[in-house]
Short mmCIF file of C-alpha atoms in Angstrom, two decimals:
data_model
loop_
_atom_site.label_atom_id
_atom_site.label_comp_id
_atom_site.label_asym_id
_atom_site.label_seq_id
_atom_site.Cartn_x
_atom_site.Cartn_y
_atom_site.Cartn_z
CA MET A 1 -31.02 217.82 34.43
CA THR A 2 -33.47 216.35 32.03
CA ASP A 3 -35.14 213.02 32.55
CA ALA A 4 -36.15 211.01 29.54
CA TYR A 5 -38.92 209.44 31.55
CA PRO A 6 -41.41 210.81 34.11
CA PRO A 7 -40.42 210.53 37.75
CA VAL A 8 -40.80 207.11 39.31
CA VAL A 9 -44.09 206.45 40.95
CA GLN A 10 -43.89 203.34 43.12
CA GLU A 11 -44.58 199.74 42.42
CA THR A 12 -42.94 197.97 39.62
CA VAL A 13 -45.42 197.66 36.80
CA ARG A 14 -44.00 197.60 33.31
CA VAL A 15 -42.96 201.21 33.60
CA PRO A 16 -39.54 201.98 32.12
CA THR A 17 -36.96 202.39 34.80
CA ALA A 18 -36.69 206.07 35.76
CA ARG A 19 -33.36 207.30 34.49
CA THR A 20 -31.20 208.69 37.18
CA THR A 21 -29.19 211.64 36.08
CA ASP A 22 -28.50 213.09 39.50
CA PRO A 23 -24.70 212.97 39.87
CA GLU A 24 -24.80 212.02 43.55
CA ALA A 25 -27.25 209.21 42.97
CA LEU A 26 -25.12 207.87 40.12
CA ALA A 27 -21.98 208.08 42.25
CA ALA A 28 -23.77 206.18 45.03
CA ALA A 29 -25.00 203.55 42.58
CA LEU A 30 -21.50 203.11 41.17
CA VAL A 31 -20.12 202.67 44.68
CA ALA A 32 -22.81 200.03 45.36
CA CYS A 33 -21.74 198.13 42.25
CA ALA A 34 -18.42 197.52 43.94
CA SER A 35 -20.18 195.34 46.47
CA GLY A 36 -21.96 193.38 43.80
CA ASP A 37 -25.30 195.16 43.73
CA ARG A 38 -26.92 194.26 40.43
CA ARG A 39 -29.85 196.66 40.80
CA ALA A 40 -27.39 199.46 41.37
CA PHE A 41 -25.61 198.49 38.18
CA GLU A 42 -28.88 198.69 36.26
CA ARG A 43 -29.23 202.28 37.50
CA VAL A 44 -25.67 202.99 36.45
CA TYR A 45 -26.34 201.46 33.04
CA ASP A 46 -29.51 203.41 32.48
CA GLY A 47 -27.92 206.68 33.61
CA LEU A 48 -24.49 206.38 32.03
CA ALA A 49 -24.65 203.99 29.04
CA PRO A 50 -25.77 206.92 26.79
CA ALA A 51 -22.63 208.86 27.79
CA VAL A 52 -20.47 205.82 27.11
CA TYR A 53 -22.20 205.22 23.81
CA GLY A 54 -21.91 208.93 23.01
CA ALA A 55 -18.17 208.96 23.57
CA ALA A 56 -17.70 205.78 21.51
CA VAL A 57 -19.82 206.95 18.61
CA GLY A 58 -18.09 210.28 18.66
CA VAL A 59 -14.63 208.75 18.22
CA LEU A 60 -15.50 205.67 16.17
CA ARG A 61 -18.30 207.08 14.00
CA ASP A 62 -19.65 203.60 13.58
CA ARG A 63 -22.67 202.40 15.50
CA ASP A 64 -21.68 198.69 15.59
CA HIS A 65 -18.20 199.42 16.84
CA ALA A 66 -19.59 201.90 19.33
CA ALA A 67 -22.05 199.31 20.62
CA GLU A 68 -19.21 196.78 21.13
CA VAL A 69 -17.15 199.34 22.96
CA THR A 70 -20.12 200.32 25.11
CA GLN A 71 -20.64 196.69 26.06
CA GLU A 72 -17.03 196.24 26.96
CA VAL A 73 -16.93 199.45 28.97
CA MET A 74 -20.11 198.69 30.92
CA VAL A 75 -18.76 195.27 31.87
CA GLU A 76 -15.54 196.97 32.88
CA VAL A 77 -17.49 199.44 34.99
CA TRP A 78 -19.04 196.54 36.83
CA GLN A 79 -15.76 194.83 37.37
CA THR A 80 -13.79 197.84 38.37
CA ALA A 81 -16.32 199.97 40.21
CA ALA A 82 -14.24 199.76 43.35
CA ARG A 83 -11.74 202.03 41.70
CA PHE A 84 -14.19 204.85 41.29
CA ASP A 85 -13.50 207.64 43.79
CA ALA A 86 -16.31 210.12 44.04
CA ALA A 87 -13.93 212.66 45.56
CA ARG A 88 -11.97 212.77 42.30
CA GLY A 89 -14.73 213.42 39.88
CA SER A 90 -18.23 212.51 38.76
CA ALA A 91 -19.42 209.06 37.81
CA ARG A 92 -20.14 210.29 34.32
CA THR A 93 -16.64 211.58 33.86
CA TRP A 94 -15.22 208.27 35.14
CA VAL A 95 -17.12 206.16 32.66
CA VAL A 96 -16.56 208.60 29.80
CA THR A 97 -12.82 208.46 30.47
CA LEU A 98 -12.88 204.65 30.23
CA ALA A 99 -15.00 204.77 27.08
CA HIS A 100 -12.95 207.37 25.29
CA ARG A 101 -9.72 205.59 25.99
CA ARG A 102 -11.07 202.28 24.73
CA ALA A 103 -12.49 203.89 21.61
CA VAL A 104 -9.22 205.62 20.85
CA ASP A 105 -7.31 202.38 21.41
CA ARG A 106 -9.58 200.72 18.92
CA VAL A 107 -9.12 203.46 16.35
CA ARG A 108 -5.35 203.33 16.70
CA SER A 109 -5.04 199.59 16.49
CA GLU A 110 -7.34 199.59 13.51
CA GLN A 111 -5.26 202.35 11.91
CA SER A 112 -1.99 200.45 12.47
CA ARG A 113 -3.55 197.23 11.22
CA ARG A 114 -4.73 198.95 8.07
CA ALA A 115 -1.47 200.83 7.79
CA ARG A 116 0.34 197.54 7.79
CA ASP A 117 -1.93 195.92 5.28
CA GLN A 118 -2.28 198.68 2.75
CA ARG A 119 -0.29 201.62 3.68
CA ASP A 120 -0.83 203.87 0.72
CA LEU A 121 -4.51 203.37 0.46
CA GLU A 122 -4.88 203.99 4.17
CA ARG A 123 -3.13 207.33 3.90
CA ASN A 124 -5.71 208.58 1.41
CA VAL A 125 -8.61 207.18 3.41
CA ALA A 126 -7.30 208.64 6.64
CA ALA A 127 -7.00 212.10 5.08
CA ALA A 128 -10.52 211.94 3.76
CA ASP A 129 -11.78 210.65 7.10
CA ARG A 130 -10.38 213.56 9.03
CA ASP A 131 -12.16 216.05 6.82
CA VAL A 132 -15.49 214.71 7.89
CA VAL A 133 -14.61 214.64 11.62
CA ALA A 134 -15.36 218.33 12.17
CA GLU A 135 -18.75 218.11 10.55
CA HIS A 136 -19.67 214.99 12.45
CA VAL A 137 -18.58 216.56 15.69
CA GLU A 138 -20.59 219.72 15.09
CA GLN A 139 -23.72 217.57 15.28
CA LEU A 140 -22.57 215.94 18.49
CA PHE A 141 -21.82 219.22 20.20
CA GLU A 142 -25.37 220.37 19.63
CA ALA A 143 -26.36 217.80 22.22
CA ALA A 144 -23.41 218.14 24.59
CA ALA A 145 -23.22 220.09 27.78
CA VAL A 146 -20.38 222.09 26.28
CA ARG A 147 -22.47 223.49 23.44
CA ASP A 148 -22.82 227.00 24.75
CA CYS A 149 -19.16 227.20 25.65
CA MET A 150 -17.58 226.25 22.39
CA GLY A 151 -18.01 229.81 21.19
CA THR A 152 -15.54 230.98 23.85
CA LEU A 153 -12.69 229.18 21.96
CA THR A 154 -10.75 230.58 19.08
CA ASP A 155 -11.15 228.67 15.86
CA THR A 156 -7.67 227.17 16.18
CA GLN A 157 -8.22 226.09 19.77
CA ARG A 158 -11.53 224.50 18.92
CA ASP A 159 -10.00 222.73 15.94
CA ALA A 160 -7.13 221.37 17.98
CA VAL A 161 -9.40 220.10 20.77
CA VAL A 162 -11.81 218.47 18.36
CA ARG A 163 -9.13 216.78 16.31
CA ALA A 164 -7.38 215.54 19.43
CA TYR A 165 -10.48 214.31 21.24
CA TYR A 166 -12.75 213.12 18.47
CA GLY A 167 -10.18 212.40 15.78
CA GLY A 168 -8.37 209.85 17.91
CA ARG A 169 -5.19 211.64 16.96
CA THR A 170 -2.21 212.38 19.15
CA TYR A 171 -1.28 216.01 19.43
CA ARG A 172 1.74 215.26 17.30
CA GLU A 173 -0.52 213.97 14.56
CA VAL A 174 -2.72 216.99 14.96
CA ALA A 175 0.34 219.20 14.51
CA ASP A 176 1.15 217.28 11.30
CA ASP A 177 -2.42 217.50 10.07
CA VAL A 178 -2.71 221.23 10.48
CA GLY A 179 0.92 222.12 9.76
CA ALA A 180 1.53 223.76 13.14
CA ALA A 181 4.42 223.50 15.55
CA LEU A 182 4.12 221.06 18.47
CA PRO A 183 4.22 223.67 21.25
CA THR A 184 1.59 225.65 19.37
CA VAL A 185 -0.76 222.67 19.27
CA LYS A 186 -0.10 221.84 22.88
CA SER A 187 -0.98 225.38 23.84
CA ARG A 188 -4.10 225.42 21.77
CA ILE A 189 -5.32 222.25 23.42
CA ARG A 190 -4.48 223.51 26.92
CA ASP A 191 -5.89 226.99 26.43
CA GLY A 192 -9.04 225.59 24.76
CA LEU A 193 -9.64 223.26 27.68
CA LEU A 194 -8.99 226.03 30.20
CA ARG A 195 -11.56 228.31 28.53
CA LEU A 196 -14.07 225.49 28.45
CA ARG A 197 -13.35 224.80 32.13
CA ASP A 198 -13.96 228.41 33.07
CA CYS A 199 -17.08 228.67 30.94
CA LEU A 200 -18.44 225.40 32.38
CA GLY A 201 -17.50 226.38 35.90
CA VAL A 202 -15.54 223.14 36.49
CA THR A 203 -13.95 223.34 39.95
CA ALA A 204 -13.54 219.76 40.90
CA MET B 1 -10.74 228.35 43.81
CA THR B 2 -7.02 228.18 43.43
CA ASP B 3 -5.85 227.78 39.86
CA ARG B 4 -3.75 224.68 40.00
CA THR B 5 -3.19 224.45 36.31
CA PRO B 6 0.25 225.39 35.07
CA PRO B 7 0.92 229.03 34.22
CA GLN B 8 0.25 230.06 30.68
CA GLY B 9 3.91 230.28 29.85
CA GLY B 10 4.34 226.60 30.47
CA THR B 11 6.37 224.95 33.18
CA THR B 12 9.78 223.41 33.44
CA ASP B 13 8.35 219.92 33.72
CA PRO B 14 7.47 218.56 30.27
CA ALA B 15 5.03 216.10 31.88
CA TRP B 16 2.88 219.04 33.07
CA ASP B 17 2.77 220.33 29.52
CA LEU B 18 1.44 217.01 28.37
CA LEU B 19 -1.44 216.84 30.89
CA PRO B 20 -4.11 218.47 28.69
CA ALA B 21 -3.29 216.25 25.71
CA TYR B 22 -3.15 213.25 28.06
CA ALA B 23 -6.62 214.09 29.35
CA LEU B 24 -7.81 213.83 25.76
CA ASP B 25 -5.97 210.54 25.16
CA ALA B 26 -3.90 212.41 22.57
CA VAL B 27 -0.40 211.37 23.62
CA ASP B 28 1.68 208.40 22.54
CA ASP B 29 2.59 205.55 24.88
CA LEU B 30 5.90 206.94 25.99
CA GLU B 31 4.35 210.31 26.82
CA ARG B 32 1.62 208.49 28.66
CA ARG B 33 4.16 206.92 30.93
CA THR B 34 5.90 210.21 31.46
CA VAL B 35 2.61 211.80 32.55
CA GLU B 36 1.75 208.81 34.76
CA ARG B 37 5.03 209.08 36.59
CA LEU B 38 4.15 212.69 37.35
CA LEU B 39 0.60 211.75 38.43
CA ALA B 40 1.93 209.12 40.77
CA VAL B 41 3.79 211.67 42.82
CA ASP B 42 2.06 214.98 42.32
CA ALA B 43 -1.37 215.67 43.83
CA ASP B 44 -1.67 219.00 42.00
CA ALA B 45 -1.22 217.25 38.72
CA ARG B 46 -3.95 214.80 39.63
CA ARG B 47 -6.27 217.65 40.48
CA ALA B 48 -5.50 219.44 37.21
CA LEU B 49 -6.10 216.24 35.32
CA GLY B 50 -9.40 215.86 37.08
CA GLN B 51 -10.46 219.22 35.81
CA TYR B 52 -9.37 218.54 32.27
CA ARG B 53 -11.21 215.27 32.24
CA GLU B 54 -14.35 216.87 33.61
CA VAL B 55 -14.13 219.27 30.63
CA ALA B 56 -13.50 216.45 28.21
CA ALA B 57 -16.54 214.59 29.47
CA ALA B 58 -18.65 217.69 28.84
CA LEU B 59 -17.64 217.36 25.18
CA VAL B 60 -19.53 214.08 25.06
CA PRO B 61 -23.27 214.10 24.34
CA ASP B 62 -25.59 211.39 25.60
CA VAL B 63 -26.60 209.17 22.71
CA GLU B 64 -29.17 206.46 23.20
CA PRO B 65 -27.44 203.07 22.78
CA PRO B 66 -29.09 200.25 20.79
CA VAL B 67 -32.03 198.71 22.62
CA GLY B 68 -30.67 195.15 22.83
CA LEU B 69 -27.45 196.27 24.42
CA ARG B 70 -28.77 196.52 27.93
CA ASP B 71 -29.77 192.84 28.03
CA ALA B 72 -26.49 191.82 26.40
CA VAL B 73 -24.50 193.65 29.10
CA LEU B 74 -26.62 192.21 31.93
CA ASP B 75 -26.17 188.71 30.50
CA ARG B 76 -22.43 189.18 30.52
CA LEU B 77 -22.46 190.25 34.12
CA ASP B 78 -23.84 186.93 35.11
CA ALA B 79 -20.62 185.40 33.91
CA THR B 80 -18.51 188.18 35.38
CA PRO B 81 -17.94 188.74 39.06
CA ALA B 82 -17.27 192.24 40.28
CA ALA B 83 -13.57 191.53 40.41
CA ASP B 84 -12.57 194.52 42.49
CA ARG B 85 -14.71 193.69 45.45
CA ASP B 86 -11.54 192.48 47.03
CA PRO B 87 -8.88 194.65 45.46
CA GLY B 88 -6.07 192.70 47.18
CA ALA B 89 -7.02 189.54 45.39
CA ARG B 90 -7.22 191.13 42.02
CA ARG B 91 -3.98 190.33 40.39
CA THR B 92 -3.89 186.74 41.47
CA ARG B 93 -7.29 186.22 39.90
CA ARG B 94 -6.00 187.20 36.51
CA ARG B 95 -5.35 184.28 34.34
CA TRP B 96 -2.26 185.18 32.44
CA THR B 97 -1.58 182.20 30.18
CA VAL B 98 1.98 183.24 29.66
CA VAL B 99 5.39 182.07 30.64
CA GLY B 100 8.86 183.26 31.25
CA ILE B 101 9.87 186.62 29.95
CA ALA B 102 6.39 187.33 28.67
CA ALA B 103 5.03 187.01 32.19
CA ALA B 104 7.74 189.24 33.47
CA ALA B 105 6.82 191.77 30.91
CA VAL B 106 3.25 191.92 32.19
CA VAL B 107 4.41 192.39 35.71
CA ALA B 108 6.86 195.04 34.72
CA ILE B 109 4.06 196.98 33.04
CA ALA B 110 1.51 196.38 35.75
CA ILE B 111 3.60 197.28 38.78
CA PRO B 112 6.34 199.77 38.11
CA THR B 113 8.95 199.32 40.71
CA GLY B 114 9.31 202.16 43.13
CA VAL B 115 6.22 204.02 42.05
CA ALA B 116 3.48 204.53 44.59
CA VAL B 117 0.32 203.72 42.70
CA HIS B 118 -2.34 205.30 44.83
CA GLU B 119 -4.26 207.24 42.27
CA ALA B 120 -7.28 205.66 40.68
CA GLY B 121 -6.63 207.00 37.19
CA GLU B 122 -3.07 205.84 37.27
CA ARG B 123 -4.12 202.41 38.38
CA SER B 124 -6.73 202.10 35.72
CA ARG B 125 -4.25 203.31 33.12
CA LEU B 126 -1.83 200.59 34.21
CA GLU B 127 -4.60 198.07 34.07
CA GLU B 128 -5.33 199.26 30.57
CA GLN B 129 -1.73 198.70 29.63
CA SER B 130 -1.90 195.25 31.23
CA ARG B 131 -4.90 194.49 29.10
CA THR B 132 -3.14 195.74 25.98
CA VAL B 133 -0.18 193.54 26.85
CA ALA B 134 -2.41 190.60 27.64
CA ALA B 135 -4.12 191.01 24.26
CA MET B 136 -0.73 191.11 22.58
CA LEU B 137 0.34 187.99 24.37
CA ALA B 138 -2.88 186.24 23.39
CA ASP B 139 -2.36 187.11 19.75
CA PRO B 140 -1.28 183.96 17.92
CA GLN B 141 0.44 186.21 15.39
CA ALA B 142 2.51 187.95 18.04
CA THR B 143 6.24 187.72 17.75
CA LEU B 144 8.56 187.53 20.72
CA VAL B 145 12.29 187.98 20.26
CA THR B 146 14.85 187.95 23.03
CA GLY B 147 18.52 188.72 23.06
CA THR B 148 21.45 189.42 25.34
CA ILE B 149 22.54 192.96 25.97
CA SER B 150 26.26 193.24 25.34
CA THR B 151 26.78 195.38 28.44
CA GLY B 152 24.77 193.00 30.61
CA GLY B 153 21.26 191.76 31.01
CA GLU B 154 18.53 190.50 28.69
CA ALA B 155 16.16 192.28 26.35
CA SER B 156 12.98 191.18 24.62
CA VAL B 157 10.50 192.68 22.21
CA LEU B 158 6.99 191.48 21.77
CA VAL B 159 5.25 192.69 18.63
CA SER B 160 1.55 192.42 17.92
CA GLY B 161 -1.09 194.42 16.14
CA GLY B 162 1.04 197.45 15.48
CA ARG B 163 2.29 197.66 19.05
CA ALA B 164 5.50 196.57 20.57
CA LEU B 165 6.54 195.88 24.14
CA PHE B 166 10.24 196.22 24.94
CA THR B 167 11.38 194.71 28.18
CA GLY B 168 14.79 194.61 29.74
CA SER B 169 16.05 192.74 32.78
CA GLY B 170 19.34 192.86 34.63
CA MET B 171 20.28 196.03 32.79
CA PRO B 172 23.33 197.72 34.38
CA SER B 173 23.35 201.50 34.67
CA ALA B 174 23.99 203.17 31.33
CA GLY B 175 26.78 205.10 33.02
CA GLN B 176 27.37 208.59 34.24
CA GLY B 177 25.85 211.10 31.87
CA LYS B 178 24.49 208.32 29.66
CA ASP B 179 21.05 206.93 28.90
CA TYR B 180 19.77 203.82 27.14
CA GLN B 181 17.80 204.84 24.04
CA LEU B 182 15.42 202.56 22.18
CA TRP B 183 15.01 202.71 18.39
CA ARG B 184 12.70 201.10 15.92
CA SER B 185 13.07 200.62 12.19
CA SER B 186 11.01 199.14 9.43
CA ASP B 187 13.93 198.63 7.04
CA GLY B 188 16.90 198.23 9.34
CA LYS B 189 18.38 201.50 8.05
CA THR B 190 16.24 204.41 9.16
CA MET B 191 16.15 204.39 12.90
CA LEU B 192 13.32 206.18 14.67
CA SER B 193 13.69 207.02 18.34
CA VAL B 194 11.20 205.43 20.61
CA GLY B 195 12.70 207.18 23.59
CA ILE B 196 14.84 206.81 26.65
CA VAL B 197 14.62 203.47 28.44
CA HIS B 198 14.54 204.08 32.17
CA ALA B 199 15.64 200.96 33.98
CA SER B 200 14.48 200.70 37.57
CA ALA B 201 16.79 199.98 40.50
CA ASP B 202 16.64 196.28 39.84
CA GLY B 203 17.65 196.73 36.24
CA SER B 204 14.22 196.02 34.72
CA ALA B 205 12.55 198.17 32.17
CA ALA B 206 9.39 198.03 30.10
CA VAL B 207 8.26 200.27 27.29
CA LEU B 208 4.98 199.85 25.42
CA PHE B 209 4.90 201.73 22.14
CA ASP B 210 3.38 201.92 18.70
CA ALA B 211 5.33 200.09 16.00
CA PRO B 212 3.16 200.11 12.90
CA ASP B 213 5.42 198.09 10.66
CA ASP B 214 8.72 197.98 12.44
CA THR B 215 10.80 194.83 12.43
CA VAL B 216 14.09 195.95 13.91
CA PHE B 217 14.48 197.20 17.47
CA ALA B 218 17.76 198.30 18.93
CA VAL B 219 19.13 199.92 22.12
CA THR B 220 22.09 202.17 22.13
CA VAL B 221 23.91 204.03 24.89
CA GLU B 222 23.56 207.74 24.25
CA PRO B 223 24.54 210.95 26.00
CA ALA B 224 21.96 211.69 28.76
CA GLY B 225 18.68 212.80 27.26
CA GLY B 226 19.18 210.80 24.08
CA SER B 227 20.21 211.61 20.51
CA LYS B 228 18.37 212.30 17.32
CA GLN B 229 20.19 209.48 15.58
CA PRO B 230 22.11 206.59 17.12
CA THR B 231 25.67 207.69 17.86
CA SER B 232 27.01 204.33 18.92
CA GLN B 233 26.72 200.65 18.02
CA PRO B 234 23.64 198.94 19.53
CA VAL B 235 24.15 197.06 22.82
CA VAL B 236 21.31 194.85 21.60
CA ALA B 237 19.46 194.60 18.31
CA LEU B 238 16.33 192.46 17.94
CA THR B 239 14.79 191.51 14.64
CA THR B 240 11.27 190.04 14.60
CA SER B 241 10.66 186.97 12.49
CA SER B 242 8.03 188.72 10.37
CA ALA B 243 10.90 190.94 9.20
CA VAL B 244 10.95 189.13 5.90
CA SER B 245 9.35 191.61 3.64
CA GLY B 246 6.09 190.56 2.13
CA SER B 247 5.40 187.98 4.83
CA ARG B 248 2.27 189.87 5.76
CA ALA B 249 -0.44 190.00 3.16
#
């Protein structure tokens, strides 16, 4: 765990809030949000907004859109904190799940809006967009916890996972994009995730 | 630990096969519902999903958000109570400014009849769908078309922003060995399958799906499991008013 700031001393001078990255502390803070604890929410924001923003920027590749999604998600976190169940997973995973879904929804509604407005142009743009996804995602992975585990995937597994998660594409669209059969793409995604799980030691 | 993920060869339940893609938000709306039906009843599936999601979250790096965002969020909290503090009061607090069949549509999406919604992820997914539907209903450009099903009951389609919500009420059983199948079309000729419409015991059904530029929606009765192309005349066909080509810039 890395802290961006030195450990908290005491007293509240104008020292930046110490960023909590301890999973248990974040889970506790999230639980406290459910009873309306604003200070707890500030800890949640400081600890988890970067993950929310990271998920949004990864999918949307646009800082303004990502900031809007982050704002929506953090308000949603405050409103729906009672639904978080620490027994089912970490606080970080919970907020990232919310953020990713919202970002993907935004990508898809934007795609269908554009598709409706100017279908042919969109097709070309979409194809060009997808080519830069991989490159963009490479940079993200350098900072992600999964960095050292990506090497355990085959190229096709890695490609399928990246396109599905960061391309905002359904696995059917991924199959279209890479010219592979649906079951093949499903297997690549599943096997890729299982390898990452084993490498990361996820046992939740 | 016990490996609760499905065996490498796949399983007999297609919903299990969709779990990894579902965890990456890489399924369409119909598949989403298929997976959520599984999650509602299968604790092993929920555990497997938890693992996949934990992995997915590890794909995400922390990126410092813009400086002003923190204050913007905190300002918004002042206007926003933590709504879930009393979960029981949640739905009644929602201000659905909708009437009639549209309101029924929201309820049909939010509370699937006969499904025990205990799981947090499932609940939040349903809330997400409710939000999507609420946004569709709030869209002044949205189109709502209703019609009578020839074999009994009412059907409606709400179209907004590339999404469509099909709802049915009072639908009789499709019959032994038969299923209702929903189709969409952008030209009234080429019919694309949206999927099987599962009506609940009270004859209500709701299907939220992508409809990029479709203007015709139809339900046919097909052999159980559905057909690749319609094999019978529609029991209901709904055409949205924006069907006139060129009406959208």
